Short mmCIF file of C-alpha atoms in Angstrom, two decimals:
data_model
loop_
_atom_site.label_atom_id
_atom_site.label_comp_id
_atom_site.label_asym_id
_atom_site.label_seq_id
_atom_site.Cartn_x
_atom_site.Cartn_y
_atom_site.Cartn_z
CA THR L 1 115.74 113.24 134.07
CA LEU L 2 112.06 113.85 134.71
CA GLY L 3 109.99 110.73 135.32
CA ILE L 4 106.65 109.47 136.58
CA GLU L 5 107.17 110.74 140.15
CA ASP L 6 107.65 114.26 138.79
CA VAL L 7 104.52 113.88 136.67
CA ILE L 8 102.43 112.78 139.67
CA LYS L 9 103.83 115.59 141.82
CA ARG L 10 102.77 118.20 139.27
CA TRP L 11 99.28 116.78 138.89
CA ASP L 12 98.94 116.93 142.68
CA GLN L 13 100.18 120.53 142.72
CA ASN L 14 97.78 121.62 139.97
CA ALA L 15 94.74 119.47 140.73
CA GLU L 16 92.49 122.26 142.00
CA ILE L 17 93.55 124.74 139.31
CA ILE L 18 92.99 122.25 136.49
CA THR L 19 89.53 121.22 137.69
CA ALA L 20 88.32 124.64 138.86
CA ASN L 21 86.03 125.05 135.83
CA TYR L 22 84.73 121.48 135.75
CA SER L 23 80.99 120.88 135.78
CA GLU L 24 79.44 117.45 136.28
CA ASN L 25 80.29 116.86 132.61
CA GLY L 26 83.95 117.80 132.92
CA ASP L 27 85.49 120.86 131.30
CA LEU L 28 84.27 122.39 128.03
CA HIS L 29 86.56 120.28 125.82
CA ARG L 30 85.40 117.09 127.47
CA GLU L 31 81.74 118.03 127.41
CA VAL L 32 81.70 119.11 123.76
CA LEU L 33 84.39 116.98 122.09
CA LEU L 34 85.26 113.92 124.18
CA ASN L 35 82.13 112.84 126.02
CA PRO L 36 79.88 112.25 122.98
CA SER L 37 82.50 110.00 121.37
CA LEU L 38 83.26 108.13 124.59
CA PHE L 39 79.59 107.52 125.40
CA SER L 40 78.82 106.31 121.87
CA LEU L 41 81.66 103.79 122.09
CA VAL L 42 80.88 102.63 125.63
CA GLY L 43 77.15 102.22 125.02
CA ASP L 44 74.68 101.13 127.70
CA VAL L 45 76.48 100.75 131.05
CA ASN L 46 73.55 99.59 133.19
CA GLN L 47 74.53 96.57 135.31
CA LYS L 48 78.09 96.63 133.95
CA ASN L 49 81.35 96.67 135.90
CA ILE L 50 83.40 99.67 134.79
CA LEU L 51 86.94 100.78 135.57
CA ASP L 52 87.62 104.50 135.24
CA ALA L 53 91.37 104.24 134.69
CA GLY L 54 92.80 107.63 135.59
CA CYS L 55 89.59 109.12 136.94
CA GLY L 56 90.85 112.58 137.89
CA GLU L 57 88.11 114.41 139.80
CA GLY L 58 85.68 111.63 138.94
CA TYR L 59 83.12 113.21 136.64
CA LEU L 60 82.98 110.17 134.32
CA SER L 61 82.71 107.79 137.26
CA ARG L 62 79.73 109.73 138.56
CA ILE L 63 78.01 109.75 135.16
CA PHE L 64 78.47 105.98 134.79
CA ALA L 65 77.30 105.28 138.35
CA LYS L 66 74.16 107.39 137.83
CA SER L 67 73.51 105.30 134.71
CA GLY L 68 73.46 102.06 136.69
CA ALA L 69 77.05 100.88 136.43
CA SER L 70 79.19 99.45 139.23
CA VAL L 71 82.25 101.71 139.11
CA VAL L 72 85.81 101.34 140.33
CA ALA L 73 88.00 104.41 139.80
CA VAL L 74 91.76 104.77 140.14
CA ASP L 75 94.14 107.70 139.89
CA TYR L 76 97.79 108.25 140.81
CA SER L 77 97.12 111.78 142.11
CA LYS L 78 95.99 111.75 145.73
CA ASN L 79 94.75 115.31 145.41
CA MET L 80 92.60 114.43 142.41
CA LEU L 81 91.15 111.51 144.36
CA GLU L 82 90.34 113.77 147.28
CA LEU L 83 88.44 116.08 144.92
CA ALA L 84 86.64 113.07 143.43
CA ARG L 85 85.56 111.71 146.80
CA ASN L 86 84.37 115.12 147.97
CA LYS L 87 82.24 115.53 144.83
CA THR L 88 80.71 112.06 144.96
CA PRO L 89 77.47 111.43 146.89
CA GLN L 90 77.70 108.32 149.09
CA GLU L 91 74.72 106.70 147.41
CA LEU L 92 76.66 106.39 144.15
CA ASN L 93 78.98 103.90 145.90
CA ILE L 94 81.97 104.47 143.62
CA LYS L 95 85.07 102.64 144.83
CA TYR L 96 88.01 105.03 144.55
CA HIS L 97 91.58 103.69 144.76
CA HIS L 98 94.98 105.35 144.70
CA GLY L 99 97.06 103.64 142.05
CA ASN L 100 99.09 103.99 138.89
CA CYS L 101 97.49 102.46 135.78
CA GLU L 102 100.88 100.94 134.95
CA GLU L 103 100.45 98.51 137.87
CA LEU L 104 97.04 97.74 139.34
CA ASN L 105 97.84 94.45 141.05
CA PHE L 106 95.22 95.09 143.75
CA LEU L 107 92.55 94.49 141.08
CA GLU L 108 91.72 90.95 139.97
CA ASP L 109 92.02 89.56 136.45
CA GLU L 110 88.95 89.87 134.19
CA SER L 111 87.07 92.11 136.61
CA PHE L 112 85.56 94.65 134.22
CA ASP L 113 83.18 94.66 131.27
CA VAL L 114 84.38 98.11 130.21
CA ILE L 115 87.52 100.11 130.94
CA VAL L 116 87.55 103.81 130.11
CA SER L 117 90.77 105.83 130.22
CA ASN L 118 90.01 109.43 129.32
CA MET L 119 93.03 111.59 128.42
CA VAL L 120 95.37 109.57 130.64
CA ILE L 121 97.81 107.43 128.67
CA GLN L 122 99.91 110.42 127.59
CA ASP L 123 100.44 111.04 131.32
CA LEU L 124 102.01 107.61 131.87
CA GLU L 125 105.70 106.85 131.53
CA ASN L 126 105.29 103.13 130.84
CA TYR L 127 102.23 103.13 128.60
CA LYS L 128 102.88 99.58 127.38
CA GLU L 129 102.55 98.24 130.93
CA ALA L 130 99.33 100.22 131.34
CA ILE L 131 97.86 98.72 128.15
CA LYS L 132 98.93 95.26 129.37
CA GLU L 133 97.10 95.90 132.66
CA MET L 134 93.94 96.97 130.84
CA TYR L 135 93.99 93.73 128.84
CA ARG L 136 94.45 91.69 132.03
CA LEU L 137 91.58 93.40 133.81
CA LEU L 138 89.00 93.10 131.01
CA VAL L 139 86.61 90.19 130.74
CA LYS L 140 86.84 88.26 127.48
CA GLY L 141 85.03 90.31 124.87
CA GLY L 142 85.14 93.45 127.04
CA SER L 143 85.79 96.95 125.75
CA PHE L 144 88.77 99.23 126.36
CA VAL L 145 87.88 102.80 125.37
CA PHE L 146 90.53 105.48 125.68
CA SER L 147 91.32 108.98 124.46
CA ILE L 148 94.66 110.75 124.18
CA LEU L 149 96.06 114.03 122.97
CA HIS L 150 96.62 113.62 119.23
CA PRO L 151 100.38 113.09 119.00
CA CYS L 152 100.57 114.58 115.49
CA PHE L 153 99.33 117.96 116.64
CA VAL L 154 100.33 118.15 120.30
CA THR L 155 104.09 117.72 120.19
CA PRO L 156 107.01 118.90 122.35
CA VAL L 157 107.31 121.91 120.06
CA CYS L 158 103.88 123.20 119.04
CA GLY L 159 101.83 126.36 119.23
CA TRP L 160 100.19 129.13 117.26
CA GLU L 161 102.15 131.15 114.72
CA LYS L 162 100.90 134.72 115.00
CA ASN L 163 101.41 137.92 113.03
CA LYS L 164 102.51 141.24 114.51
CA GLU L 165 98.91 142.03 115.44
CA GLY L 166 98.63 138.81 117.40
CA GLU L 167 96.28 137.14 114.94
CA LYS L 168 96.60 133.37 114.62
CA LEU L 169 98.05 132.28 111.27
CA HIS L 170 98.61 128.54 111.67
CA TRP L 171 99.47 125.86 114.22
CA ASN L 172 103.15 124.89 114.30
CA VAL L 173 104.23 121.34 115.12
CA ASP L 174 107.72 119.90 115.41
CA ASN L 175 109.60 116.97 117.00
CA TYR L 176 106.84 114.48 116.17
CA PHE L 177 109.24 111.55 116.31
CA TYR L 178 110.57 112.48 119.74
CA GLU L 179 109.47 109.93 122.35
CA GLY L 180 109.77 110.96 125.96
CA VAL L 181 108.71 113.46 128.58
CA TYR L 182 108.12 117.15 127.93
CA GLU L 183 106.56 120.12 129.68
CA GLN L 184 103.27 121.57 128.47
CA ASN L 185 102.28 125.22 128.83
CA TYR L 186 99.50 124.15 131.16
CA PRO L 187 98.17 125.40 133.50
CA GLN L 188 99.08 128.88 132.33
CA GLY L 189 100.75 131.06 134.93
CA GLN L 190 102.09 128.14 136.98
CA THR L 191 105.81 127.55 137.47
CA ASP L 192 105.60 123.75 137.57
CA LYS L 193 103.49 122.91 134.54
CA VAL L 194 102.02 119.51 133.71
CA LEU L 195 104.34 116.95 132.13
CA PHE L 196 103.27 114.72 129.24
CA PHE L 197 104.92 111.79 127.48
CA HIS L 198 104.98 112.02 123.72
CA ARG L 199 105.11 109.00 121.44
CA THR L 200 104.03 108.42 117.84
CA LEU L 201 100.74 106.97 116.66
CA THR L 202 102.69 103.97 115.38
CA SER L 203 104.01 103.28 118.86
CA TYR L 204 100.49 103.39 120.30
CA PHE L 205 99.03 101.11 117.62
CA ASN L 206 101.88 98.63 117.95
CA ALA L 207 101.50 98.46 121.73
CA ILE L 208 97.75 97.89 121.48
CA THR L 209 97.93 95.19 118.80
CA GLU L 210 100.90 93.42 120.39
CA GLU L 211 98.93 93.07 123.61
CA GLY L 212 96.07 91.33 121.82
CA PHE L 213 93.40 93.99 121.39
#
C-alpha cells in the first residue's frame, strides 16, 4: 500500500520539474487563481509571525518576508527545501525547516499569528493530525488559511471527455466518496507521478470543526 513515504519520495523526484515554470509569484494557477484569494484572507502581514506550512520552493514565504513578516517555512521534501533556500536572499531571513505538517513538535505552541498552507493538505496522509498541529501552533485568535484541490472535481477518476476530433466535451468525475491515496497524471511524461490523498468535503469540514476552528 502506498503511504506518506512514497508521497514524499515522489515530490523529491519531481521537485525541479514541478517548479521549473515558477516565477516569484508561483506558477500560473497560483498567480491568477490562488494568490489573490490567499492574500485577501491573510491581510496585512507586517510585523506578524507566519508559518508557511508546506512551503514547496518558497515563493509565498518570500512574498510574506518582503512584506515585513517574520516567516518560518516547513516542507517534507528535502529537494523542495533546497530549491527554496537557493532562491531566497539571505536578507529575507526566512527560517526553513524539514518537517511533515502532521508532526511539527520542534515548533512551540501558539507561535504564529497566521498559518498558510497552500495546496498541501491533499498531500498529507494524516490530515487530521496536521489540522490539530495548526491549531496548536496558532496564537489565540490567529488565522489558519489553506487551499486544497476541490475534492468534488479532482477525484481518483477524473478527466476530460473528448470527441473523435479531440475537442473537450465535459469533465468526468467519479469515485468522489473514495478516501485514500491515488496517483495523479502529474507531472506528465514522468513514470512516478505525484500521489494525492482524496477525501470528501464533509471529512475536511468535520476535521476542522472538531479541532475547534
